[in-house]
Amino acid sequence: MKRTLASFLVLLFVFCMFGTAVFADDSTVTAYVTISDDTGTLVLARKAVRVSDADGDGAITISDALFAAHEAKFVGGAAAGYCAEKTAYGLSLAKLWGIENGGSYGYYVNNASPQSLLDPIQQGDHISAYAYSDLIAWSDTFSYFDADTASVAVGESFTLTLSAAGYDAAWNPVVLPVSGAVITVNGEATEFVTDAAGKVILTLDTVGTAVISATSETMTLVPPVCVASVTDPDIPYTADTANTTLSAALCLLSLAGLAVLGVKRNNYEK
């Protein structure tokens, strides 16, 4: 009985020290996926997904991440919402978020244009994919903030810079500032507008998670994303601190139990 209790306490202590990392699977990575549909609406905003080698090609790739995102978040899973097929240009998107538009899609990794859907991804990478909303002039322009996440207090001012992927006269890729863009928070337009350098100083007045994006009257922006965690400094005790406190308490309890067992064993041996 004592051995069983001691074993349990040891396992509890190890779990407290290392958390779920004890059970982490080396064959998967966590990636963050953003998807916008053919109306320019964000349907996923930097959602964390566990990605494995779904297609069995020996690598964890962009395609695997998009497959995993649909499997986890799209009604009907990847079978209903996602398809990639081999073409003369390599593996190409054929369906994204249930949208089939003849191949008019785009995707980026960490705000940079990759070579193909078969490019490998790493732990923590951010994959952005979109279906074109302009199927006539193909004016959809990928845009992004200089920060994918932010942690701020209610009413605290912070700055974001909005940029767009573009090309110069010789079709070399360049990064361009996006001016005059209206900032949105959780889908609602705000009074904050980017300046000539693409910068905007904004504040958030509601505790919780805020999905920050932007729209423009002069550009067809693929919606950028910054996910902000907004806290109230007057309310320091949160769910996160509660979880941390519980974990610490469990660790102390397991250590105390082991200590008691050790004392009893020493007394017995004497």
GROMACS .gro file of C-alpha atoms in nm:
model
  270
    1MET     CA    1   0.000   0.000   0.000
    2LYS     CA    2   0.283   0.236   0.096
    3ARG     CA    3   0.470   0.158  -0.226
    4THR     CA    4   0.159   0.232  -0.430
    5LEU     CA    5   0.106   0.562  -0.250
    6ALA     CA    6   0.471   0.655  -0.292
    7SER     CA    7   0.460   0.577  -0.662
    8PHE     CA    8   0.148   0.789  -0.703
    9LEU     CA    9   0.305   1.082  -0.521
   10VAL     CA   10   0.619   1.060  -0.735
   11LEU     CA   11   0.411   1.062  -1.052
   12LEU     CA   12   0.206   1.355  -0.921
   13PHE     CA   13   0.522   1.551  -0.848
   14VAL     CA   14   0.666   1.479  -1.194
   15PHE     CA   15   0.341   1.586  -1.357
   16CYS     CA   16   0.339   1.910  -1.157
   17MET     CA   17   0.697   1.986  -1.254
   18PHE     CA   18   0.661   1.917  -1.623
   19GLY     CA   19   0.285   1.944  -1.685
   20THR     CA   20   0.147   1.802  -2.006
   21ALA     CA   21   0.494   1.822  -2.161
   22VAL     CA   22   0.551   1.482  -2.001
   23PHE     CA   23   0.307   1.341  -2.254
   24ALA     CA   24   0.417   1.552  -2.553
   25ASP     CA   25   0.440   1.373  -2.885
   26ASP     CA   26   0.765   1.441  -3.070
   27SER     CA   27   0.591   1.360  -3.400
   28THR     CA   28   0.372   1.670  -3.379
   29VAL     CA   29   0.419   2.046  -3.356
   30THR     CA   30   0.190   2.326  -3.247
   31ALA     CA   31   0.121   2.579  -3.521
   32TYR     CA   32  -0.106   2.882  -3.532
   33VAL     CA   33  -0.346   2.906  -3.825
   34THR     CA   34  -0.535   3.204  -3.963
   35ILE     CA   35  -0.785   3.163  -4.248
   36SER     CA   36  -1.003   3.419  -4.425
   37ASP     CA   37  -1.279   3.327  -4.668
   38ASP     CA   38  -1.381   3.467  -5.007
   39THR     CA   39  -1.571   3.755  -4.845
   40GLY     CA   40  -1.261   3.876  -4.660
   41THR     CA   41  -1.397   3.747  -4.330
   42LEU     CA   42  -1.168   3.593  -4.071
   43VAL     CA   43  -1.295   3.242  -4.001
   44LEU     CA   44  -0.991   3.144  -3.795
   45ALA     CA   45  -0.773   3.395  -3.614
   46ARG     CA   46  -0.439   3.252  -3.504
   47LYS     CA   47  -0.586   2.931  -3.368
   48ALA     CA   48  -0.344   2.682  -3.213
   49VAL     CA   49  -0.358   2.336  -3.368
   50ARG     CA   50  -0.154   2.021  -3.322
   51VAL     CA   51  -0.004   1.921  -3.655
   52SER     CA   52   0.125   1.580  -3.756
   53ASP     CA   53   0.242   1.430  -4.084
   54ALA     CA   54  -0.112   1.374  -4.209
   55ASP     CA   55  -0.015   1.285  -4.567
   56GLY     CA   56   0.268   1.052  -4.464
   57ASP     CA   57   0.536   1.219  -4.676
   58GLY     CA   58   0.790   1.221  -4.393
   59ALA     CA   59   0.761   1.591  -4.310
   60ILE     CA   60   0.525   1.822  -4.123
   61THR     CA   61   0.430   2.082  -4.381
   62ILE     CA   62   0.204   2.380  -4.452
   63SER     CA   63  -0.049   2.142  -4.606
   64ASP     CA   64  -0.048   1.931  -4.290
   65ALA     CA   65  -0.117   2.243  -4.081
   66LEU     CA   66  -0.411   2.348  -4.297
   67PHE     CA   67  -0.543   1.992  -4.292
   68ALA     CA   68  -0.518   1.985  -3.911
   69ALA     CA   69  -0.691   2.323  -3.879
   70HIS     CA   70  -0.986   2.207  -4.089
   71GLU     CA   71  -1.000   1.874  -3.910
   72ALA     CA   72  -1.025   2.055  -3.576
   73LYS     CA   73  -1.232   2.363  -3.662
   74PHE     CA   74  -1.434   2.311  -3.982
   75VAL     CA   75  -1.776   2.149  -3.963
   76GLY     CA   76  -1.731   1.810  -4.125
   77GLY     CA   77  -1.355   1.818  -4.080
   78ALA     CA   78  -1.084   1.826  -4.344
   79ALA     CA   79  -1.276   1.588  -4.568
   80ALA     CA   80  -1.545   1.852  -4.610
   81GLY     CA   81  -1.343   2.171  -4.602
   82TYR     CA   82  -0.990   2.116  -4.732
   83CYS     CA   83  -0.827   1.969  -5.040
   84ALA     CA   84  -0.480   1.993  -5.189
   85GLU     CA   85  -0.399   1.822  -5.516
   86LYS     CA   86  -0.097   1.773  -5.737
   87THR     CA   87  -0.083   1.999  -6.042
   88ALA     CA   88   0.178   2.104  -6.295
   89TYR     CA   89   0.290   2.362  -6.036
   90GLY     CA   90   0.323   2.109  -5.754
   91LEU     CA   91   0.084   2.054  -5.467
   92SER     CA   92  -0.185   2.323  -5.492
   93LEU     CA   93  -0.489   2.426  -5.293
   94ALA     CA   94  -0.815   2.303  -5.442
   95LYS     CA   95  -1.047   2.376  -5.151
   96LEU     CA   96  -1.010   2.605  -4.850
   97TRP     CA   97  -1.272   2.638  -4.576
   98GLY     CA   98  -1.517   2.465  -4.807
   99ILE     CA   99  -1.453   2.716  -5.087
  100GLU     CA  100  -1.371   2.588  -5.436
  101ASN     CA  101  -1.282   2.871  -5.674
  102GLY     CA  102  -1.055   2.714  -5.932
  103GLY     CA  103  -0.729   2.760  -5.742
  104SER     CA  104  -0.745   3.125  -5.637
  105TYR     CA  105  -0.588   3.105  -5.294
  106GLY     CA  106  -0.286   3.238  -5.111
  107TYR     CA  107  -0.085   3.138  -4.807
  108TYR     CA  108   0.205   3.269  -4.600
  109VAL     CA  109   0.421   3.139  -4.315
  110ASN     CA  110   0.530   3.389  -4.051
  111ASN     CA  111   0.422   3.665  -4.292
  112ALA     CA  112   0.663   3.547  -4.561
  113SER     CA  113   0.577   3.380  -4.892
  114PRO     CA  114   0.684   3.012  -4.898
  115GLN     CA  115   0.779   2.803  -5.198
  116SER     CA  116   0.494   2.552  -5.178
  117LEU     CA  117   0.243   2.375  -4.958
  118LEU     CA  118   0.509   2.111  -4.897
  119ASP     CA  119   0.744   2.351  -4.720
  120PRO     CA  120   0.815   2.215  -4.371
  121ILE     CA  121   0.696   2.409  -4.067
  122GLN     CA  122   0.841   2.438  -3.718
  123GLN     CA  123   0.702   2.458  -3.366
  124GLY     CA  124   0.519   2.790  -3.320
  125ASP     CA  125   0.495   2.887  -3.688
  126HIS     CA  126   0.199   3.102  -3.795
  127ILE     CA  127   0.029   2.993  -4.118
  128SER     CA  128  -0.206   3.237  -4.290
  129ALA     CA  129  -0.425   3.120  -4.579
  130TYR     CA  130  -0.701   3.290  -4.773
  131ALA     CA  131  -0.940   3.250  -5.063
  132TYR     CA  132  -0.936   3.541  -5.307
  133SER     CA  133  -1.234   3.773  -5.277
  134ASP     CA  134  -1.156   3.957  -5.602
  135LEU     CA  135  -1.171   3.704  -5.886
  136ILE     CA  136  -1.166   3.973  -6.157
  137ALA     CA  137  -0.874   4.207  -6.085
  138TRP     CA  138  -0.702   3.975  -5.834
  139SER     CA  139  -0.641   4.272  -5.608
  140ASP     CA  140  -0.634   4.081  -5.279
  141THR     CA  141  -0.327   4.200  -5.088
  142PHE     CA  142  -0.175   4.010  -4.800
  143SER     CA  143  -0.130   4.235  -4.497
  144TYR     CA  144   0.004   4.184  -4.148
  145PHE     CA  145   0.086   4.362  -3.824
  146ASP     CA  146   0.436   4.377  -3.683
  147ALA     CA  147   0.311   4.171  -3.386
  148ASP     CA  148   0.091   3.860  -3.401
  149THR     CA  149   0.008   3.883  -3.031
  150ALA     CA  150  -0.005   4.149  -2.763
  151SER     CA  151  -0.052   4.155  -2.387
  152VAL     CA  152  -0.189   4.485  -2.257
  153ALA     CA  153  -0.387   4.632  -1.971
  154VAL     CA  154  -0.728   4.789  -2.015
  155GLY     CA  155  -0.684   5.144  -2.140
  156GLU     CA  156  -0.310   5.100  -2.201
  157SER     CA  157  -0.183   5.253  -2.525
  158PHE     CA  158   0.019   5.033  -2.759
  159THR     CA  159   0.139   5.063  -3.116
  160LEU     CA  160   0.097   4.834  -3.414
  161THR     CA  161   0.237   4.877  -3.764
  162LEU     CA  162   0.040   4.747  -4.061
  163SER     CA  163   0.231   4.636  -4.371
  164ALA     CA  164   0.140   4.474  -4.701
  165ALA     CA  165   0.323   4.240  -4.933
  166GLY     CA  166   0.385   4.403  -5.269
  167TYR     CA  167   0.616   4.423  -5.569
  168ASP     CA  168   0.833   4.691  -5.722
  169ALA     CA  169   0.849   4.786  -6.092
  170ALA     CA  170   1.075   4.487  -6.160
  171TRP     CA  171   0.839   4.249  -5.975
  172ASN     CA  172   1.074   4.206  -5.682
  173PRO     CA  173   0.889   4.149  -5.354
  174VAL     CA  174   0.874   4.450  -5.124
  175VAL     CA  175   0.702   4.542  -4.798
  176LEU     CA  176   0.476   4.847  -4.813
  177PRO     CA  177   0.312   5.047  -4.532
  178VAL     CA  178  -0.068   5.044  -4.528
  179SER     CA  179  -0.202   5.392  -4.454
  180GLY     CA  180  -0.561   5.496  -4.388
  181ALA     CA  181  -0.669   5.149  -4.272
  182VAL     CA  182  -0.944   5.132  -4.011
  183ILE     CA  183  -0.864   4.906  -3.717
  184THR     CA  184  -1.129   4.654  -3.616
  185VAL     CA  185  -1.161   4.477  -3.283
  186ASN     CA  186  -1.355   4.150  -3.277
  187GLY     CA  187  -1.502   4.241  -3.613
  188GLU     CA  188  -1.619   4.591  -3.516
  189ALA     CA  189  -1.470   4.906  -3.669
  190THR     CA  190  -1.300   5.149  -3.430
  191GLU     CA  191  -1.189   5.512  -3.450
  192PHE     CA  192  -0.824   5.405  -3.484
  193VAL     CA  193  -0.667   5.456  -3.829
  194THR     CA  194  -0.316   5.381  -3.952
  195ASP     CA  195  -0.094   5.676  -4.048
  196ALA     CA  196   0.128   5.720  -4.355
  197ALA     CA  197   0.384   5.480  -4.209
  198GLY     CA  198   0.119   5.218  -4.132
  199LYS     CA  199   0.141   5.286  -3.758
  200VAL     CA  200  -0.150   5.317  -3.521
  201ILE     CA  201  -0.168   5.384  -3.148
  202LEU     CA  202  -0.471   5.217  -2.994
  203THR     CA  203  -0.626   5.118  -2.664
  204LEU     CA  204  -0.863   4.838  -2.567
  205ASP     CA  205  -1.130   4.883  -2.303
  206THR     CA  206  -1.262   4.531  -2.247
  207VAL     CA  207  -1.093   4.252  -2.049
  208GLY     CA  208  -1.048   3.928  -2.241
  209THR     CA  209  -0.920   3.826  -2.582
  210ALA     CA  210  -0.939   4.080  -2.864
  211VAL     CA  211  -0.888   3.991  -3.229
  212ILE     CA  212  -0.744   4.301  -3.392
  213SER     CA  213  -0.764   4.337  -3.771
  214ALA     CA  214  -0.803   4.612  -4.032
  215THR     CA  215  -1.000   4.715  -4.339
  216SER     CA  216  -0.929   4.963  -4.616
  217GLU     CA  217  -1.142   5.158  -4.860
  218THR     CA  218  -0.859   5.177  -5.113
  219MET     CA  219  -0.712   4.826  -5.092
  220THR     CA  220  -0.853   4.474  -5.088
  221LEU     CA  221  -0.676   4.365  -4.773
  222VAL     CA  222  -0.640   4.005  -4.670
  223PRO     CA  223  -0.731   4.071  -4.306
  224PRO     CA  224  -0.430   4.096  -4.076
  225VAL     CA  225  -0.445   3.950  -3.726
  226CYS     CA  226  -0.310   4.043  -3.387
  227VAL     CA  227  -0.461   3.856  -3.094
  228ALA     CA  228  -0.443   4.068  -2.780
  229SER     CA  229  -0.482   3.948  -2.422
  230VAL     CA  230  -0.639   4.235  -2.228
  231THR     CA  231  -0.613   4.234  -1.850
  232ASP     CA  232  -0.727   4.458  -1.566
  233PRO     CA  233  -0.433   4.543  -1.336
  234ASP     CA  234  -0.681   4.592  -1.050
  235ILE     CA  235  -0.786   4.227  -1.078
  236PRO     CA  236  -0.457   4.035  -1.053
  237TYR     CA  237  -0.616   3.701  -0.971
  238THR     CA  238  -0.711   3.527  -1.295
  239ALA     CA  239  -0.788   3.177  -1.414
  240ASP     CA  240  -0.422   3.141  -1.509
  241THR     CA  241  -0.301   3.232  -1.162
  242ALA     CA  242  -0.562   3.000  -1.015
  243ASN     CA  243  -0.428   2.714  -1.224
  244THR     CA  244  -0.072   2.800  -1.127
  245THR     CA  245  -0.168   2.810  -0.760
  246LEU     CA  246  -0.344   2.473  -0.786
  247SER     CA  247  -0.041   2.320  -0.957
  248ALA     CA  248   0.191   2.456  -0.689
  249ALA     CA  249  -0.038   2.323  -0.416
  250LEU     CA  250  -0.039   1.977  -0.571
  251CYS     CA  251   0.339   1.981  -0.592
  252LEU     CA  252   0.369   2.079  -0.225
  253LEU     CA  253   0.116   1.812  -0.129
  254SER     CA  254   0.308   1.542  -0.314
  255LEU     CA  255   0.639   1.652  -0.157
  256ALA     CA  256   0.482   1.653   0.189
  257GLY     CA  257   0.342   1.306   0.132
  258LEU     CA  258   0.679   1.174   0.022
  259ALA     CA  259   0.842   1.334   0.326
  260VAL     CA  260   0.591   1.170   0.562
  261LEU     CA  261   0.648   0.833   0.400
  262GLY     CA  262   1.022   0.882   0.431
  263VAL     CA  263   0.996   0.960   0.803
  264LYS     CA  264   0.775   0.659   0.866
  265ARG     CA  265   1.016   0.436   0.676
  266ASN     CA  266   1.312   0.562   0.879
  267ASN     CA  267   1.124   0.504   1.205
  268TYR     CA  268   1.032   0.155   1.092
  269GLU     CA  269   1.390   0.070   1.000
  270LYS     CA  270   1.506   0.192   1.343
   0.00000   0.00000   0.00000
